[in-house]
Coordinates of C-alpha atoms and ligand atoms in Angstrom, one line a residue:
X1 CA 52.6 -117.9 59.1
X2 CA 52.8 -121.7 58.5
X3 CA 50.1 -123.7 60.0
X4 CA 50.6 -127.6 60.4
X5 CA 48.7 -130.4 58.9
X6 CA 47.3 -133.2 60.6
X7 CA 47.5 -136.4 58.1
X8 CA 45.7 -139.6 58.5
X9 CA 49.0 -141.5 59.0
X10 CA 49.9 -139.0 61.9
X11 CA 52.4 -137.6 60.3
X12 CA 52.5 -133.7 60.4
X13 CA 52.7 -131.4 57.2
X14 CA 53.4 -127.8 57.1
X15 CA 51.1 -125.8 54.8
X16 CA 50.7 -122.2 54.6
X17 CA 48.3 -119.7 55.4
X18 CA 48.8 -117.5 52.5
X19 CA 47.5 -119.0 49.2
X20 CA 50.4 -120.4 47.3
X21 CA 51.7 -119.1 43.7
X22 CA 49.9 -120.8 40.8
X23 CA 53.6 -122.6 40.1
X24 CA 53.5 -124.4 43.9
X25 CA 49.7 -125.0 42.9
X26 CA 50.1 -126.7 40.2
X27 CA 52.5 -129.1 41.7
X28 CA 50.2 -129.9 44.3
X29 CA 46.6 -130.7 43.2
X30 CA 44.1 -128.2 44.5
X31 CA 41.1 -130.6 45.1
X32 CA 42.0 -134.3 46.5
X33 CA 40.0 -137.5 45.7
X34 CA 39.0 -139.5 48.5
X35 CA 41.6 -142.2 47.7
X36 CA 42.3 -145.1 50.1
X37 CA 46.1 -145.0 48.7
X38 CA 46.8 -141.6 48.8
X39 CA 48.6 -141.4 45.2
X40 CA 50.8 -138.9 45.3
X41 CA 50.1 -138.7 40.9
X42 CA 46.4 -138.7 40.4
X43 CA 44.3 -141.9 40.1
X44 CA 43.0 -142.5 36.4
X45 CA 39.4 -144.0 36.5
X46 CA 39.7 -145.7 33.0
X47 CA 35.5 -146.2 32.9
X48 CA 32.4 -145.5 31.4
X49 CA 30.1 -146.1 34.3
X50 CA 30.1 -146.4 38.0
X51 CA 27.8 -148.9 40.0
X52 CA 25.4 -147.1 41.5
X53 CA 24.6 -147.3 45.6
X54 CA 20.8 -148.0 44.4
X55 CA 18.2 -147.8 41.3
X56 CA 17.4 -144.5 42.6
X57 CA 20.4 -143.2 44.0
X58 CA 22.9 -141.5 41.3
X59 CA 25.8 -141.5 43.6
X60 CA 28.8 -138.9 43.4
X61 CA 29.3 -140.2 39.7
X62 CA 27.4 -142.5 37.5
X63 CA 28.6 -142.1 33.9
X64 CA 31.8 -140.8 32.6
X65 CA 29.6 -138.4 30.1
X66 CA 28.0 -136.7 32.9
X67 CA 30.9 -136.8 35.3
X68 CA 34.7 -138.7 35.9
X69 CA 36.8 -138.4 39.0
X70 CA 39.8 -138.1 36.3
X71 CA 38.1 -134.9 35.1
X72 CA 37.0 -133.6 38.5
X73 CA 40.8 -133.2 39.3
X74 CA 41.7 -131.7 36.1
X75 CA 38.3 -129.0 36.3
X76 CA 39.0 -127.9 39.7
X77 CA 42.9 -127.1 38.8
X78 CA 41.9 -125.7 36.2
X79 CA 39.0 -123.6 38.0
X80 CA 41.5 -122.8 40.6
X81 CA 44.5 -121.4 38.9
X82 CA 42.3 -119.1 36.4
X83 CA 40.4 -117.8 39.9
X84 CA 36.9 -119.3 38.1
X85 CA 33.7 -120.7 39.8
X86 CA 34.1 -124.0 37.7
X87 CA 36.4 -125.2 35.1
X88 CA 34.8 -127.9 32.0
X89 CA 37.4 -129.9 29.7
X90 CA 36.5 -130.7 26.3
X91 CA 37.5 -133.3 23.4
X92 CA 39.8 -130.4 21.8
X93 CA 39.9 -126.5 22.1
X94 CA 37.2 -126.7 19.2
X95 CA 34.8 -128.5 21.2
X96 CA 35.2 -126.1 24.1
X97 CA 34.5 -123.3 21.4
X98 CA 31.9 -125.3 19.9
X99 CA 30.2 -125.4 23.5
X100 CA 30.7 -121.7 23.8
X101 CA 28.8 -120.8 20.6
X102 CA 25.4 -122.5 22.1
X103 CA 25.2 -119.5 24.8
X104 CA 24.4 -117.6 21.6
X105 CA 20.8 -118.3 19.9
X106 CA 19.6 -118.2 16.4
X107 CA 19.2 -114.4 15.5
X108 CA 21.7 -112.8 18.2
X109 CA 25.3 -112.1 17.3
X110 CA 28.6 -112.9 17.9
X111 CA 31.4 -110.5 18.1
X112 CA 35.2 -111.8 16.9
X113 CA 38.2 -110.4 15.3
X114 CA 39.9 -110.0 12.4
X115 CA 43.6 -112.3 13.2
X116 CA 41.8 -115.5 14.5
X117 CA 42.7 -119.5 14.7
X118 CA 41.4 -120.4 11.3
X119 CA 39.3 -122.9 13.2
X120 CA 37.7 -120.9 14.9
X121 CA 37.1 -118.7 11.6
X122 CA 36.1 -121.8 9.9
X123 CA 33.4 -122.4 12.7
X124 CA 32.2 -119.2 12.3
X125 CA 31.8 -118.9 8.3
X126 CA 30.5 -122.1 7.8
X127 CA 28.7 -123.7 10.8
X128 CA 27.2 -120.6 13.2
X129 CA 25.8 -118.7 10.5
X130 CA 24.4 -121.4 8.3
X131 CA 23.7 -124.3 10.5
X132 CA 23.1 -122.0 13.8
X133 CA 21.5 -118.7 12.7
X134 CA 23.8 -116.7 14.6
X135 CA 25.1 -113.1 12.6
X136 CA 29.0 -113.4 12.6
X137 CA 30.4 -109.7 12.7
X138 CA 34.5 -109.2 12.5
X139 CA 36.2 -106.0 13.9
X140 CA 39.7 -105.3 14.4
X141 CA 39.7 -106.1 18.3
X142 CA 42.7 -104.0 18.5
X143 CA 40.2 -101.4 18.4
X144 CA 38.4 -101.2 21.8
X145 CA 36.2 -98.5 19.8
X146 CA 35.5 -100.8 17.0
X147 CA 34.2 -103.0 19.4
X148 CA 31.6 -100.6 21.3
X149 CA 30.9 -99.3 17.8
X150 CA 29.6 -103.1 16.7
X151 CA 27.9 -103.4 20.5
X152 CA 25.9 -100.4 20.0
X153 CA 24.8 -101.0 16.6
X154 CA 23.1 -104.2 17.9
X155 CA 20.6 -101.9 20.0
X156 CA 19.8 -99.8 17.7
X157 CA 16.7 -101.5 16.5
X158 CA 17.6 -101.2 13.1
X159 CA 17.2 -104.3 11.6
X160 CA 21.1 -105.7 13.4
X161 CA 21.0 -108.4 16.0
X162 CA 22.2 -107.7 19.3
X163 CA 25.6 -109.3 20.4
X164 CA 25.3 -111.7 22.7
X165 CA 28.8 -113.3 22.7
X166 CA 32.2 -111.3 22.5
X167 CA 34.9 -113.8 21.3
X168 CA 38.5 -112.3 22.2
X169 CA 42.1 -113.4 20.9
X170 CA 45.4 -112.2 22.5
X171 CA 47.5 -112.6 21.4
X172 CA 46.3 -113.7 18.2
X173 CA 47.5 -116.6 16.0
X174 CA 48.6 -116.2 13.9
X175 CA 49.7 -112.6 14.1
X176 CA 50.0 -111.4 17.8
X177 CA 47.7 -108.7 18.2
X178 CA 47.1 -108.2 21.3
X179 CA 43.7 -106.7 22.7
X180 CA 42.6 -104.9 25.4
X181 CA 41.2 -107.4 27.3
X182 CA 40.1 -105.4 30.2
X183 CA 38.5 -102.1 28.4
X184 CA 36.6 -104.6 26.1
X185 CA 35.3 -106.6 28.9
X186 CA 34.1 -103.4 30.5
X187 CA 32.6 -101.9 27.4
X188 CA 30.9 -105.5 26.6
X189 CA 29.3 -105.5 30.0
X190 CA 27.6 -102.4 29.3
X191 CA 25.9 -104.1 26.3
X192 CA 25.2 -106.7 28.6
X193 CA 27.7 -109.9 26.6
X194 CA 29.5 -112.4 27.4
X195 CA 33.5 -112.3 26.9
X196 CA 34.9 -115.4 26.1
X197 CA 38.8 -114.9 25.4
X198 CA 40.6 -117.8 24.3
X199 CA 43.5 -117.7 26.3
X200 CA 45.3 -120.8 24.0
X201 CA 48.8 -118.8 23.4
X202 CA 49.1 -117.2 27.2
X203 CA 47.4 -119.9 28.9
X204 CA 46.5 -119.2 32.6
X205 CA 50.2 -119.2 33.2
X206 CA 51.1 -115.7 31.8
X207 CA 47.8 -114.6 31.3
X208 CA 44.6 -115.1 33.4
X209 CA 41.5 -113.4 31.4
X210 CA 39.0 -114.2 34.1
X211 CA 41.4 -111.8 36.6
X212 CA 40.6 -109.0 33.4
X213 CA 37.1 -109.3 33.9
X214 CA 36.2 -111.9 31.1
X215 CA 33.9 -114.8 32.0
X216 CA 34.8 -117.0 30.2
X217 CA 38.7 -118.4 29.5
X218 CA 39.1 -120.4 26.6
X219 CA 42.5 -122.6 26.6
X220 CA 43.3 -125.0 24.2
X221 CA 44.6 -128.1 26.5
X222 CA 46.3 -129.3 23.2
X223 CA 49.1 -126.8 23.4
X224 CA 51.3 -125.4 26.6
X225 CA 48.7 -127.6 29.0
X226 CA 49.7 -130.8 27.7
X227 CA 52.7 -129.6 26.4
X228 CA 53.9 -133.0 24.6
X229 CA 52.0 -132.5 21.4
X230 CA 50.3 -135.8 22.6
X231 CA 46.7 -134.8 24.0
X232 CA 43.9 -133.1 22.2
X233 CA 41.9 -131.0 24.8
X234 CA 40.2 -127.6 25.5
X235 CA 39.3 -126.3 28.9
X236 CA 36.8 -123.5 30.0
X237 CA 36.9 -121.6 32.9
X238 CA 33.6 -120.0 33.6
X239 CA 32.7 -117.9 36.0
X240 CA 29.0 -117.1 37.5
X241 CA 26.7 -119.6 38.6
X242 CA 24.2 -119.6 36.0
X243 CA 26.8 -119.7 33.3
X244 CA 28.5 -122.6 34.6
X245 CA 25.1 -124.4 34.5
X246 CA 24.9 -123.6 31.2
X247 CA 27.6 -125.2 29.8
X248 CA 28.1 -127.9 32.0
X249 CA 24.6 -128.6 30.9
X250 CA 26.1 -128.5 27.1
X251 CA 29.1 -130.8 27.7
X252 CA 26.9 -133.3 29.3
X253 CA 24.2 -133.2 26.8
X254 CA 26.4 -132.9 24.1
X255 CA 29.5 -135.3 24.9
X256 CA 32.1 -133.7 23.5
X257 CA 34.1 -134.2 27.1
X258 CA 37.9 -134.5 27.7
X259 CA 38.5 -138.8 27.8
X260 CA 39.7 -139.6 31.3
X261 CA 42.9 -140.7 30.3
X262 CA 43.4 -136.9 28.2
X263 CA 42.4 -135.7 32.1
X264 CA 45.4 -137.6 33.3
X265 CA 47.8 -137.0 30.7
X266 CA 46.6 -133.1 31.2
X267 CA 47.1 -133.3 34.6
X268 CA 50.3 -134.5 34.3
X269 CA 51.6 -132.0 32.1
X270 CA 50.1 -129.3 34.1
X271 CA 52.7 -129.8 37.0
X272 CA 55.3 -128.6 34.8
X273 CA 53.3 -126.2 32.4
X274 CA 55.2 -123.1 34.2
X275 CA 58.6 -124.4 34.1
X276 CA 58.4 -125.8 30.6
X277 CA 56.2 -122.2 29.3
X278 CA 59.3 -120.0 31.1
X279 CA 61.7 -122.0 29.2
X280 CA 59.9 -121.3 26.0
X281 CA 59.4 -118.3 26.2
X282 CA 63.2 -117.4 27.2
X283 CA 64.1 -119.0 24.2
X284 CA 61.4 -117.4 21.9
X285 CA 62.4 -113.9 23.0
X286 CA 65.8 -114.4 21.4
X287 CA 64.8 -116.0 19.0
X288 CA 62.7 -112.9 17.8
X289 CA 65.4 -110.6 18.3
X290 CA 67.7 -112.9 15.7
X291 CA 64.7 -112.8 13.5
X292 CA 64.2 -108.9 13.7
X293 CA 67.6 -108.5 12.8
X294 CA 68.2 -110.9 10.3
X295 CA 67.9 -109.1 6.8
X296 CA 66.0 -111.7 5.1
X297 CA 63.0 -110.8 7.2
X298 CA 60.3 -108.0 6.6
X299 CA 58.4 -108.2 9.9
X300 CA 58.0 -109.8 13.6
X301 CA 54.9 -110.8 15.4
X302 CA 56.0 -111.7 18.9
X303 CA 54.1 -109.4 21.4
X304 CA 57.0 -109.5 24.1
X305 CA 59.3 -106.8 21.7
X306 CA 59.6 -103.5 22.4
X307 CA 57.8 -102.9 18.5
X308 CA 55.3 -104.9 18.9
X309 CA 52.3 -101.7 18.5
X310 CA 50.6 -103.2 21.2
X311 CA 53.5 -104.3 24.1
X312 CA 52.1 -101.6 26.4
X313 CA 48.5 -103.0 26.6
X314 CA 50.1 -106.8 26.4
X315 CA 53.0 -105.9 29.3
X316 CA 49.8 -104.7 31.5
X317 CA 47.4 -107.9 30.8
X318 CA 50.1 -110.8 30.6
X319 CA 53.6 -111.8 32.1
X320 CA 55.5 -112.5 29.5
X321 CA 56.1 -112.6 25.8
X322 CA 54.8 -116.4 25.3
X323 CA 56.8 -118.8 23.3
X324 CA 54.9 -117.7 19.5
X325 CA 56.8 -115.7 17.3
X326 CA 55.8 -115.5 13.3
X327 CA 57.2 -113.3 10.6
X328 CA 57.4 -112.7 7.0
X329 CA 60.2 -112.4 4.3
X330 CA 58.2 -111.4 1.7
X331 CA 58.5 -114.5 -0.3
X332 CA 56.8 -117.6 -0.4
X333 CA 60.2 -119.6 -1.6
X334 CA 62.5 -117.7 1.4
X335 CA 59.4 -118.6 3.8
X336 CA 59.1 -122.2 2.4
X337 CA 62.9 -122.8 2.1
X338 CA 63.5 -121.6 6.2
X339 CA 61.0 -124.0 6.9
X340 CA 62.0 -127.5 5.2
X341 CA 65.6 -126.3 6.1
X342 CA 65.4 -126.3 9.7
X343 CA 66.5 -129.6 11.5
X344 CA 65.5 -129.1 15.1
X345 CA 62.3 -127.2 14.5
X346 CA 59.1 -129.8 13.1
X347 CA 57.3 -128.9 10.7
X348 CA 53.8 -129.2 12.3
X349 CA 50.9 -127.3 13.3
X350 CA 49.6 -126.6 16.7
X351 CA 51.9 -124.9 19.3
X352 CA 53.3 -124.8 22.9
X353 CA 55.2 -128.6 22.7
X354 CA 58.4 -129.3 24.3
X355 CA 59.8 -129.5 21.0
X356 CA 60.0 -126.6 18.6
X357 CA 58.0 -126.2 15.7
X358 CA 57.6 -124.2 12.8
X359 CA 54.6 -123.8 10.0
X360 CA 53.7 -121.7 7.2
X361 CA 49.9 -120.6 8.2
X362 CA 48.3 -120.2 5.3
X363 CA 49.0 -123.6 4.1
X364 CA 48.8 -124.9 7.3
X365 CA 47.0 -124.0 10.3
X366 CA 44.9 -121.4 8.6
X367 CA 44.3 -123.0 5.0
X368 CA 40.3 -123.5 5.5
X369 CA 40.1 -119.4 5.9
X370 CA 39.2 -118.6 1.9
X371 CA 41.8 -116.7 0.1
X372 CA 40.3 -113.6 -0.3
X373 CA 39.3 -113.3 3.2
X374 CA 43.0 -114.1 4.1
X375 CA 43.9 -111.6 1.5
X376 CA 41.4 -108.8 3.1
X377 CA 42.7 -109.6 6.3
X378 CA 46.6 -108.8 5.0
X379 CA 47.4 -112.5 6.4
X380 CA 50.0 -113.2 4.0
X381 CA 51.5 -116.4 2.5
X382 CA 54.7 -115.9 3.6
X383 CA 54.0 -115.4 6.8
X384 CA 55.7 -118.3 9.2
X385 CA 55.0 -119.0 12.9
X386 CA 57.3 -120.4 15.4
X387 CA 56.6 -122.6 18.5
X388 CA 59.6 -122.5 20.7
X389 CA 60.4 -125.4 22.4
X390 CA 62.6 -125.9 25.5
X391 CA 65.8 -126.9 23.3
X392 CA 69.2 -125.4 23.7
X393 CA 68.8 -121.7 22.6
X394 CA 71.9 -122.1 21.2
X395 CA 71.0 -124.8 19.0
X396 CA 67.9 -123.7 17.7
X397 CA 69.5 -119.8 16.8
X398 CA 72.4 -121.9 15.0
X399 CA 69.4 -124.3 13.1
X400 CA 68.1 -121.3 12.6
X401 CA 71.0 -119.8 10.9
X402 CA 72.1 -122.5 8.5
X403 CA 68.5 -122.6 7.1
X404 CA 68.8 -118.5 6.6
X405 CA 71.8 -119.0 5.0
X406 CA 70.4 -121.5 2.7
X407 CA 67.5 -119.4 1.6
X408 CA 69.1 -116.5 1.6
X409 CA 71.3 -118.4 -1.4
X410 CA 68.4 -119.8 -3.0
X411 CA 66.4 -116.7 -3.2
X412 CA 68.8 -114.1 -2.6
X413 CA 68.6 -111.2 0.3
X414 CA 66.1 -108.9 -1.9
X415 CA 62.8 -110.5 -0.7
X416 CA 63.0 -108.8 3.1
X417 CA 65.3 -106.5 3.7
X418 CA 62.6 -103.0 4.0
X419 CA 61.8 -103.8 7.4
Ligands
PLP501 C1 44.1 -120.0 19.2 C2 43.5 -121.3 19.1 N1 42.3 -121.5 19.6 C3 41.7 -122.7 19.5 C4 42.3 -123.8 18.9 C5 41.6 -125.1 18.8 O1 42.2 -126.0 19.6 P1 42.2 -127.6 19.3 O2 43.2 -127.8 18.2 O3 42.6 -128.2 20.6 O4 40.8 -128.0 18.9 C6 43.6 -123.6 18.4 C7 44.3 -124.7 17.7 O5 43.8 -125.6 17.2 C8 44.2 -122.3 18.5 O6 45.4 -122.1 18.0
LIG502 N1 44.1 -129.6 9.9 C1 43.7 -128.9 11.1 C2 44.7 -127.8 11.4 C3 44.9 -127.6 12.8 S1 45.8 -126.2 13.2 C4 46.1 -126.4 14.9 C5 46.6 -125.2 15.7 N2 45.6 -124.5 16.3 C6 47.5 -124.3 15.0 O1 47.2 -123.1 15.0 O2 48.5 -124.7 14.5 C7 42.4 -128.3 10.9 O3 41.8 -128.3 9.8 O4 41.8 -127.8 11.9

């Protein structure tokens, strides 16, 4: 049933009843400004402060810190597409993260796995433990009974601090490993934590953790939001009341905000986040099936292949694949020589551009995880990721190729083949 809409001009627009898809959504912005113009892209309110209607009187903003029109319009499309009772944008994914880690206080826990951002690793080795007094634990979050096993020991009264914050990854980066994002959101409640899944390689476009039962959704704006390897951002979508207070009260106290023009440029990219993630992810899917039958490499990560251990779980939480692939040859040199050989794929870290890229993670993305825990953790350094970008499929397999070939004749075939 369509209903018609009255606009100020007197022209008439048809809108429907039924909520729209999260693609239609995201071309039209969910909450409007009140603009004189009517912009049809979103007004950019380049400033620090706003006059204010008196000494006492605050107004609707007064300071960008506290509050931007810019960032309203990016927090409620965010809030709306991830089905969250507010949405806060960040400086970078870390800062959101950051922000996230203050719901936890000195002496309780917080739960993470064992295939995480090195970042994020790196945040919590060195700065929540030491600068924070939080207990870090790692499980392998494939493991829903790993999980409950690490909850329950926090009750115990045995000397183990309770877990207040459950930190989630799926799929994970570098690997892929996907987790079941609904069981351990279920078993977490029981224990009464907070899930925070960071949602960077999904984003709300294939994947909508809030929908799963976490509260919070952690995206990296950085990536498949932006989608033009030119923002840094991080956006989380919180739901409850009381928890929204929380860390708005964080990212005002704090400042570690998105900049208004990182809103705009956000925004801007989010109108086409779907197409452009579809696109990817078309392309990635073939390109893992070259790369699991190419006899130079040992392994895939790319949780949209039949053999992925988890597809089942990931089929039933996500819509798709994604657009991040990584594999191993089992040789530095192959690894290292299919990377400088490529043409069309960057070398560069970070993911979900237009553009493809490609990255060795050890040296790269994950380099401030210490050796031996990357070693523990089998995260080997051979091991290459893959952003698909929205090229030509044909001319990224064929890019692909040629810098096979050329490995393949610097090294030889032995390093993969036992797949
Ligand atoms: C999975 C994941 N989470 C969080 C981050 C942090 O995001 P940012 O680089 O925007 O700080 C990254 C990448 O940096 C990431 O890959
Ligand atoms: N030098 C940076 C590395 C950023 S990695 C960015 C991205 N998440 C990825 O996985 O590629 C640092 O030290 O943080």
């Amino acid at each position: 049933m369509m209903m018609m809409k009255k606009k100020k001009n007197g022209r008439t627009t048809a809108s429907a009843s039924k909520r729209p898809t999260i693609e239609t959504r995201l071309v039209h912005l969910a909450g409007k400004l009140e603009d004189p113009f009517d912009s049809v892209a979103p007004p950019l309110y380049q400033t620090a402060t706003f006059n204010q209607p008196g000494a006492t009187d605050f107004g609707a903003y007064d300071y960008s810190r506290s509050g931007n029109p810019t960032r309203t319009l990016l927090e409620n499309q965010m809030a709306d597409i991830e089905n969250a009772d507010g949405a806060f944008a960040f400086a970078s994914g870390m800062a959101a993260i950051a922000t996230v880690m203050r719901l936890v206080k000195p002496g309780e826990c917080v739960l993470a796995g064992n295939d995480i951002y090195g970042g994020t690793q790196r945040f919590l080795g060195k700065i929540a433990p030491a600068k924070q007094g939080l207990t870090v634990k790692h499980v392998d979050m494939t493991q829903v009974e790993e999980v409950k096993a690490a909850l329950e020991e926090g009750t115990k009264g045995n000397g183990q601090p309770p877990v207040k914050l459950v930190l989630i990854e799926s799929p994970t980066n570098p690997r892929l490993e996907v987790c079941d994002i609904s069981a351990i959101c279920k078993v977490a409640k029981e224990y009464g934590a907070v899930v925070c899944v960071d949602n960077s390689i999904m984003a709300p476009i294939f994947q909508r953790p809030i929908d799963l039962g976490a509260d919070i959704s952690m995206t990296s704006a950085t990536k498949f939001i932006a989608g033009h390897s030119d923002v840094t951002g991080g956006i989380l979508s919180v739901v409850g009341k009381e928890l929204c207070e929380e860390i708005y009260f964080h990212q005002n106290a704090e400042g570690n905000m998105m900049s208004p023009f990182e809103c705009w440029l956000s925004l801007r990219g989010l109108k086409t986040m779907a197409l452009r993630m579809e696109k990817q992810a078309q392309n990635a899917e073939k390109i893992a099936i070259f790369l699991a039958g190419h006899p130079l490499v040992k392994k895939v990560n790319y949780a949209g292949l039949p053999g992925h251990p988890n597809s089942g779980i990931h089929a039933s939480q996500a819509s798709s694949g994604g657009s991040i692939i990584s594999f191993e040859t089992g040789s530095v040199e192959a690894s290292r020589r299919i990377v400088e050989d490529t043409k069309l794929f960057k070398i560069t870290v970070s993911f979900g551009s237009v553009t493809s890229l490609i990255s060795m993670p050890c040296y790269m993305s994950h380099a401030s995880v210490p050796a031996e825990i990357r070693k523990e953790r089998g995260l080997v350094d051979d091991l290459v990721r893959i952003s698909a970008g929205i090229e030509n499929i044909d001319d990224l397999i064929g890019d692909l190729k040629e810098a096979f070939a050329g490995a393949e004749a610097a090294v030889g075939a032995s390093s993969g083949q036992a797949k």
